[in-house]
Amino acid sequence: MAGADTPGTDGAKAGCGLLIILALSFALKLVLVTITPIGIDEAYGIAVGRSLSLSFFDHPPLSFWAPGIAARLSGIEHPLVYRAPFLIAGLVTTWAMYAIGVRLGGVRVGLWTAGLYAIAPFFVISTGVLIVPDGPLALFSALTVLSLVRIAGHGDRAPMAWWLLAGLTLALALMSKYQAAWIPVAVLVFMLINPRGRRWFGQAAPWLGVLVGLLGLLPVLVWNLQHGWISFTFHGSRAGGGMSADNILRMLVFQAIFLLPTGLLAVLIGIRLAFRRPVRPEVLLLAIIALGPVLIFNVIYLTSRGSFAHWAMPGWQFALPLAGLWLAGLGEATARRFRNWAGGFAIAIWLPVLLLVIHAQTGFLTRPFTDAAPDWDRTEEVFNLGGLRPGLEARGLWQEADLLMAADWVNGGLVDTATGAVLPMRIADLRSAHHFVFMEGAAATGTALLLEPSRLKLADQTAARLLGMAQAYDANAEILPPVILNRGGVPYVAVAVVRLQMR
């Protein structure tokens, strides 16, 4: 992160500081990409994204397309290839955040902004490692905001090319995740309350930029029109459920972890100072962009248990440059104390994360004390299922199967991605199929293997539940012995197997 700069050295320090931040960020992400197995959301995204649908049940298309396109272009099916677009996106986003900070207050603000972004656990993992929509959303939102900050700080009439560039990147953000829709709303709010913004009403360029941006919604709208607006129905059903004080407290704790407690403190101060007079137009616009998701989703957290802390993170992302403005104005001693506290929190959070990721694949934390994993050792959701297909092949089950089945989208994604998506995947419970129900294999017939991984002690219970589901399709369905997968050389996961005929 930035410290005090000596006049005349800003350019050299900025280049060196940014390179250090990018290099360290890349190194950490590369380690995480390498040691972290494909998770539930990632496996599902890879599985359904192979269809290159116009849009998808859960989200707009961009993050679903990316891993499949990377695999096709490289000719390699591997987690590192699937994640490569997201790793690159994370690095470019870090640069874009730096550039926003520079636009607001110079290189020191840029370095603080990039440093805060590069150290925050959420922005490292979800926007730079995992195959989830947050990565492309963060990238294209940052590029859009960079253009908007440039426009707001330029004067009364910015070049049309800047507006069109903002529209293009907004379109890509809208093709990534629905939260990007707040950005044009924030611009409208700015136009209503700020004198410079009000002058934009009479200019053609802002409206042309908006039209270009809204083109990013076309794939989503066309696909949903063809499928009964199911995406919007799904997301609308996730809010509500009554007041929940414990949920909002839990969500606030997670947001503090996602940003680091020092980061959360800095962004709160930065947002407050953004409204201090005299208000700069570009700072006000950025504060509005940041506040929208933060306020909207924290209200949802208060009124809904079916919510997730990362929903508010697009807002916190754009509060980081405001935090950078505050931090860049601190004295060297105070800035050093902040860096020390931030480093301490980073170690306190990142060290356990890295240890748990390694433990999920090796069991090294519990294996010295017990042969069988204790009940609290629940890492099966981030377990590498790469041994599943060889296990089925060794028993001749793979060779006789015409399709694979799973109880729901979670296990469908895990099984389909782990086995290479060679066989069609059909979901037994159509209410929990998500996008699988729209794929080519949704009605596949023939000899099917209904599969589901679980902990060893739950193997019989899982198999019995799957048999009940299978008998709704085939009264003669049969339970077969599970495929046992090892963790660190010790049996850990049992994949239940039920064979049935689908007609």
Coordinates of C-alpha atoms in Angstrom, one line a residue, residues 151-441:
I151 CA -16.4 12.0 -17.5
A152 CA -17.6 13.6 -14.2
G153 CA -14.3 15.2 -13.5
H154 CA -13.8 16.5 -17.1
G155 CA -16.3 19.4 -17.1
D156 CA -19.7 20.0 -18.5
R157 CA -19.3 18.2 -21.8
A158 CA -17.1 15.1 -22.1
P159 CA -16.3 13.6 -25.5
M160 CA -18.9 11.2 -26.9
A161 CA -16.2 8.4 -27.2
W162 CA -15.9 8.3 -23.4
W163 CA -19.7 7.8 -23.0
L164 CA -19.7 5.1 -25.7
L165 CA -16.8 3.3 -24.0
A166 CA -18.7 3.5 -20.7
G167 CA -21.7 2.0 -22.4
L168 CA -19.7 -0.8 -23.9
T169 CA -18.2 -1.9 -20.6
L170 CA -21.6 -1.5 -18.9
A171 CA -23.1 -3.9 -21.5
L172 CA -20.4 -6.4 -20.6
A173 CA -21.1 -5.9 -16.9
L174 CA -24.8 -6.4 -17.4
M175 CA -23.9 -9.7 -19.2
S176 CA -22.1 -10.7 -16.1
K177 CA -24.4 -10.2 -13.1
Y178 CA -27.6 -8.3 -12.4
Q179 CA -26.1 -6.0 -9.8
A180 CA -24.5 -4.0 -12.6
A181 CA -28.0 -2.5 -13.2
W182 CA -27.4 -0.1 -10.3
I183 CA -24.7 1.8 -12.2
P184 CA -27.0 3.5 -14.7
V185 CA -29.5 4.2 -11.8
A186 CA -26.7 5.8 -9.8
V187 CA -25.8 8.0 -12.8
L188 CA -29.4 9.1 -13.0
V189 CA -29.4 9.9 -9.3
F190 CA -26.3 12.0 -9.8
M191 CA -27.9 13.8 -12.8
L192 CA -30.8 14.7 -10.6
I193 CA -28.9 16.1 -7.6
N194 CA -25.7 17.6 -9.0
P195 CA -25.5 20.7 -11.2
R196 CA -22.9 19.2 -13.5
G197 CA -25.0 16.0 -13.8
R198 CA -28.2 18.0 -14.6
R199 CA -26.4 19.5 -17.7
W200 CA -26.1 15.9 -19.1
F201 CA -29.9 15.7 -19.5
G202 CA -29.6 18.0 -22.6
Q203 CA -26.7 16.1 -24.2
A204 CA -27.0 13.2 -26.6
A205 CA -23.8 11.4 -25.5
P206 CA -25.1 10.1 -22.1
W207 CA -28.2 8.7 -23.6
L208 CA -26.3 7.0 -26.4
G209 CA -24.0 5.5 -23.8
V210 CA -27.0 4.2 -21.9
L211 CA -28.5 2.6 -25.1
V212 CA -25.2 0.9 -25.8
G213 CA -25.1 -0.4 -22.2
L214 CA -28.6 -1.7 -22.3
L215 CA -27.7 -3.9 -25.2
G216 CA -26.0 -6.1 -22.7
L217 CA -29.4 -7.0 -21.3
L218 CA -30.7 -8.3 -24.7
P219 CA -29.4 -11.9 -24.3
V220 CA -31.0 -12.1 -20.8
L221 CA -34.3 -10.6 -21.9
V222 CA -34.6 -12.8 -25.0
W223 CA -33.8 -16.0 -23.2
N224 CA -36.2 -15.2 -20.3
L225 CA -38.9 -14.2 -22.7
Q226 CA -38.6 -17.7 -24.2
H227 CA -38.6 -19.3 -20.7
G228 CA -41.3 -17.5 -18.8
W229 CA -39.1 -15.0 -17.1
I230 CA -37.8 -17.8 -14.8
S231 CA -34.5 -16.0 -13.9
F232 CA -36.4 -13.0 -12.4
T233 CA -38.9 -15.2 -10.7
F234 CA -36.0 -17.2 -9.1
H235 CA -34.1 -14.2 -7.8
G236 CA -37.3 -12.4 -6.7
S237 CA -38.1 -15.4 -4.5
R238 CA -34.9 -15.2 -2.6
A239 CA -35.8 -12.0 -0.7
G240 CA -38.3 -11.8 2.2
G241 CA -39.1 -14.0 5.1
G242 CA -39.5 -11.4 7.9
M243 CA -37.2 -9.3 10.0
S244 CA -34.0 -11.1 11.0
A245 CA -31.6 -9.3 13.4
D246 CA -29.3 -12.3 13.7
N247 CA -29.0 -12.5 9.9
I248 CA -28.0 -8.9 9.5
L249 CA -25.4 -9.3 12.3
R250 CA -24.0 -12.4 10.6
M251 CA -23.9 -10.6 7.2
L252 CA -22.0 -7.7 8.7
V253 CA -19.4 -10.0 10.2
F254 CA -18.9 -11.7 6.8
Q255 CA -18.6 -8.3 5.1
A256 CA -15.9 -7.3 7.6
I257 CA -14.1 -10.6 6.9
F258 CA -14.5 -10.1 3.1
L259 CA -13.0 -6.6 3.3
L260 CA -10.8 -7.1 6.3
P261 CA -11.9 -5.1 9.4
T262 CA -9.4 -2.4 8.5
G263 CA -10.8 -2.2 5.0
L264 CA -14.4 -1.9 6.3
L265 CA -13.4 0.9 8.7
A266 CA -11.6 2.7 5.8
V267 CA -14.5 2.5 3.4
L268 CA -17.0 3.7 6.0
I269 CA -14.8 6.8 6.7
G270 CA -14.3 7.3 3.0
I271 CA -18.0 7.3 2.2
R272 CA -18.7 9.8 5.0
L273 CA -16.0 12.1 3.8
A274 CA -17.2 11.9 0.2
F275 CA -20.2 14.2 1.1
R276 CA -18.0 16.8 2.8
R277 CA -18.3 20.2 1.2
P278 CA -17.1 21.3 -1.3
V279 CA -18.4 18.1 -3.0
R280 CA -16.4 17.1 -6.1
P281 CA -18.7 15.8 -8.8
E282 CA -16.6 12.6 -9.5
V283 CA -16.3 11.8 -5.8
L284 CA -20.1 12.3 -5.4
L285 CA -20.8 10.0 -8.4
L286 CA -18.6 7.3 -7.0
A287 CA -20.1 7.5 -3.6
I288 CA -23.6 7.1 -5.1
I289 CA -22.4 4.1 -7.1
A290 CA -21.0 2.6 -3.9
L291 CA -23.8 3.3 -1.5
G292 CA -26.6 1.8 -3.6
P293 CA -25.7 -1.9 -3.3
V294 CA -24.5 -1.5 0.3
L295 CA -27.8 0.0 1.5
I296 CA -30.1 -2.1 -0.7
F297 CA -28.6 -5.4 0.2
N298 CA -28.1 -4.7 3.9
V299 CA -31.8 -3.9 4.1
I300 CA -32.4 -7.3 2.4
Y301 CA -30.2 -8.9 5.0
L302 CA -32.3 -7.5 7.7
T303 CA -35.5 -8.8 6.2
S304 CA -34.4 -12.1 4.6
R305 CA -32.6 -15.2 5.8
G306 CA -32.1 -16.5 2.3
S307 CA -29.4 -13.9 1.5
F308 CA -25.6 -13.9 1.1
A309 CA -23.1 -11.4 2.3
H310 CA -21.3 -11.1 -1.1
W311 CA -24.4 -9.5 -2.7
A312 CA -23.3 -6.1 -1.2
M313 CA -19.7 -6.4 -2.4
P314 CA -20.1 -4.5 -5.7
G315 CA -20.9 -1.5 -3.6
W316 CA -18.0 -1.9 -1.2
Q317 CA -15.7 -2.3 -4.3
F318 CA -16.3 1.3 -5.3
A319 CA -16.0 2.6 -1.8
L320 CA -12.4 1.5 -1.9
P321 CA -11.2 4.5 -3.9
L322 CA -13.0 6.8 -1.4
A323 CA -11.1 5.0 1.4
G324 CA -7.9 5.6 -0.7
L325 CA -8.6 9.3 -0.7
W326 CA -8.8 9.3 3.1
L327 CA -5.7 7.1 3.6
A328 CA -3.6 9.1 1.2
G329 CA -4.2 12.2 3.3
L330 CA -3.0 10.5 6.5
G331 CA 0.4 11.3 8.1
E332 CA 3.2 8.7 7.6
A333 CA 2.9 7.4 11.2
T334 CA -0.8 6.9 11.0
A335 CA -0.6 5.3 7.6
R336 CA 2.1 2.9 8.9
R337 CA -0.1 1.9 11.8
F338 CA -3.0 1.3 9.4
R339 CA -0.7 -0.9 7.2
N340 CA 0.4 -2.9 10.2
W341 CA -3.1 -3.5 11.4
A342 CA -4.2 -4.5 7.9
G343 CA -1.3 -6.8 7.6
G344 CA -2.1 -8.4 10.9
F345 CA -5.8 -9.0 10.0
A346 CA -4.7 -10.3 6.6
I347 CA -2.4 -12.9 8.2
A348 CA -5.1 -13.8 10.8
I349 CA -7.6 -14.5 8.0
W350 CA -5.5 -15.7 5.1
L351 CA -3.4 -18.2 7.0
P352 CA -6.4 -20.3 8.2
V353 CA -7.9 -20.1 4.7
L354 CA -4.8 -21.5 3.1
L355 CA -4.5 -24.2 5.8
L356 CA -8.1 -25.3 5.4
V357 CA -7.8 -25.5 1.6
I358 CA -4.7 -27.7 2.0
H359 CA -6.5 -29.7 4.7
A360 CA -9.5 -30.3 2.4
Q361 CA -7.3 -32.2 0.0
T362 CA -5.0 -33.9 2.5
G363 CA -6.7 -34.1 5.9
F364 CA -3.3 -33.2 7.5
L365 CA -4.9 -31.3 10.4
T366 CA -6.8 -34.3 11.7
R367 CA -5.0 -37.4 10.3
P368 CA -2.3 -37.5 13.0
F369 CA -5.0 -37.8 15.7
T370 CA -7.6 -40.2 14.1
D371 CA -7.9 -42.5 11.2
A372 CA -11.4 -41.5 10.4
A373 CA -12.3 -37.9 9.9
P374 CA -14.3 -36.5 12.8
D375 CA -17.9 -35.3 12.3
W376 CA -16.9 -31.6 12.3
D377 CA -14.3 -32.2 9.5
R378 CA -16.7 -31.2 6.7
T379 CA -14.7 -30.6 3.6
E380 CA -16.5 -32.8 1.2
E381 CA -18.0 -29.8 -0.7
V382 CA -14.5 -28.7 -1.7
F383 CA -13.2 -32.2 -2.3
N384 CA -11.6 -33.2 -5.6
L385 CA -13.8 -35.9 -7.2
G386 CA -11.3 -36.6 -10.0
G387 CA -11.2 -40.3 -9.0
L388 CA -14.9 -40.9 -9.6
R389 CA -14.7 -41.7 -13.3
P390 CA -11.7 -44.1 -12.9
G391 CA -13.5 -45.8 -10.1
L392 CA -16.6 -46.3 -12.3
E393 CA -14.4 -47.5 -15.2
A394 CA -12.6 -50.0 -13.0
R395 CA -15.9 -51.7 -12.3
G396 CA -17.2 -51.5 -15.9
L397 CA -20.0 -49.2 -14.9
W398 CA -18.9 -46.3 -16.9
Q399 CA -18.7 -48.3 -20.1
E400 CA -22.3 -49.5 -19.8
A401 CA -23.8 -46.2 -18.9
D402 CA -25.7 -44.1 -21.4
L403 CA -26.2 -41.1 -19.1
L404 CA -25.4 -39.9 -15.6
M405 CA -28.0 -38.6 -13.1
A406 CA -27.9 -36.5 -9.9
A407 CA -30.5 -35.5 -7.4
D408 CA -30.1 -31.8 -7.9
W409 CA -28.1 -29.0 -9.6
V410 CA -25.4 -29.1 -6.9
N411 CA -24.5 -32.7 -7.4
G412 CA -25.2 -32.6 -11.1
G413 CA -22.5 -29.9 -11.5
L414 CA -20.0 -31.7 -9.3
V415 CA -20.5 -35.1 -11.0
D416 CA -20.7 -33.7 -14.6
T417 CA -17.5 -31.6 -14.2
A418 CA -15.6 -34.3 -12.4
T419 CA -16.3 -36.9 -15.1
G420 CA -15.5 -34.5 -18.0
A421 CA -19.1 -34.0 -19.3
V422 CA -18.7 -37.0 -21.6
L423 CA -22.2 -38.4 -20.8
P424 CA -25.5 -36.5 -20.7
M425 CA -26.5 -35.3 -17.2
R426 CA -30.1 -35.6 -16.1
I427 CA -31.5 -34.3 -12.8
A428 CA -33.9 -36.5 -10.9
D429 CA -35.7 -33.7 -9.0
L430 CA -36.7 -31.2 -11.7
R431 CA -37.6 -28.6 -9.0
S432 CA -33.9 -28.4 -8.1
A433 CA -32.5 -28.7 -11.7
H434 CA -31.7 -25.0 -12.3
H435 CA -30.3 -24.7 -15.8
F436 CA -29.8 -28.5 -16.3
V437 CA -33.5 -28.7 -17.2
F438 CA -32.9 -26.6 -20.3
M439 CA -29.9 -28.7 -21.6
E440 CA -29.8 -31.3 -24.2
G441 CA -29.4 -34.2 -21.8

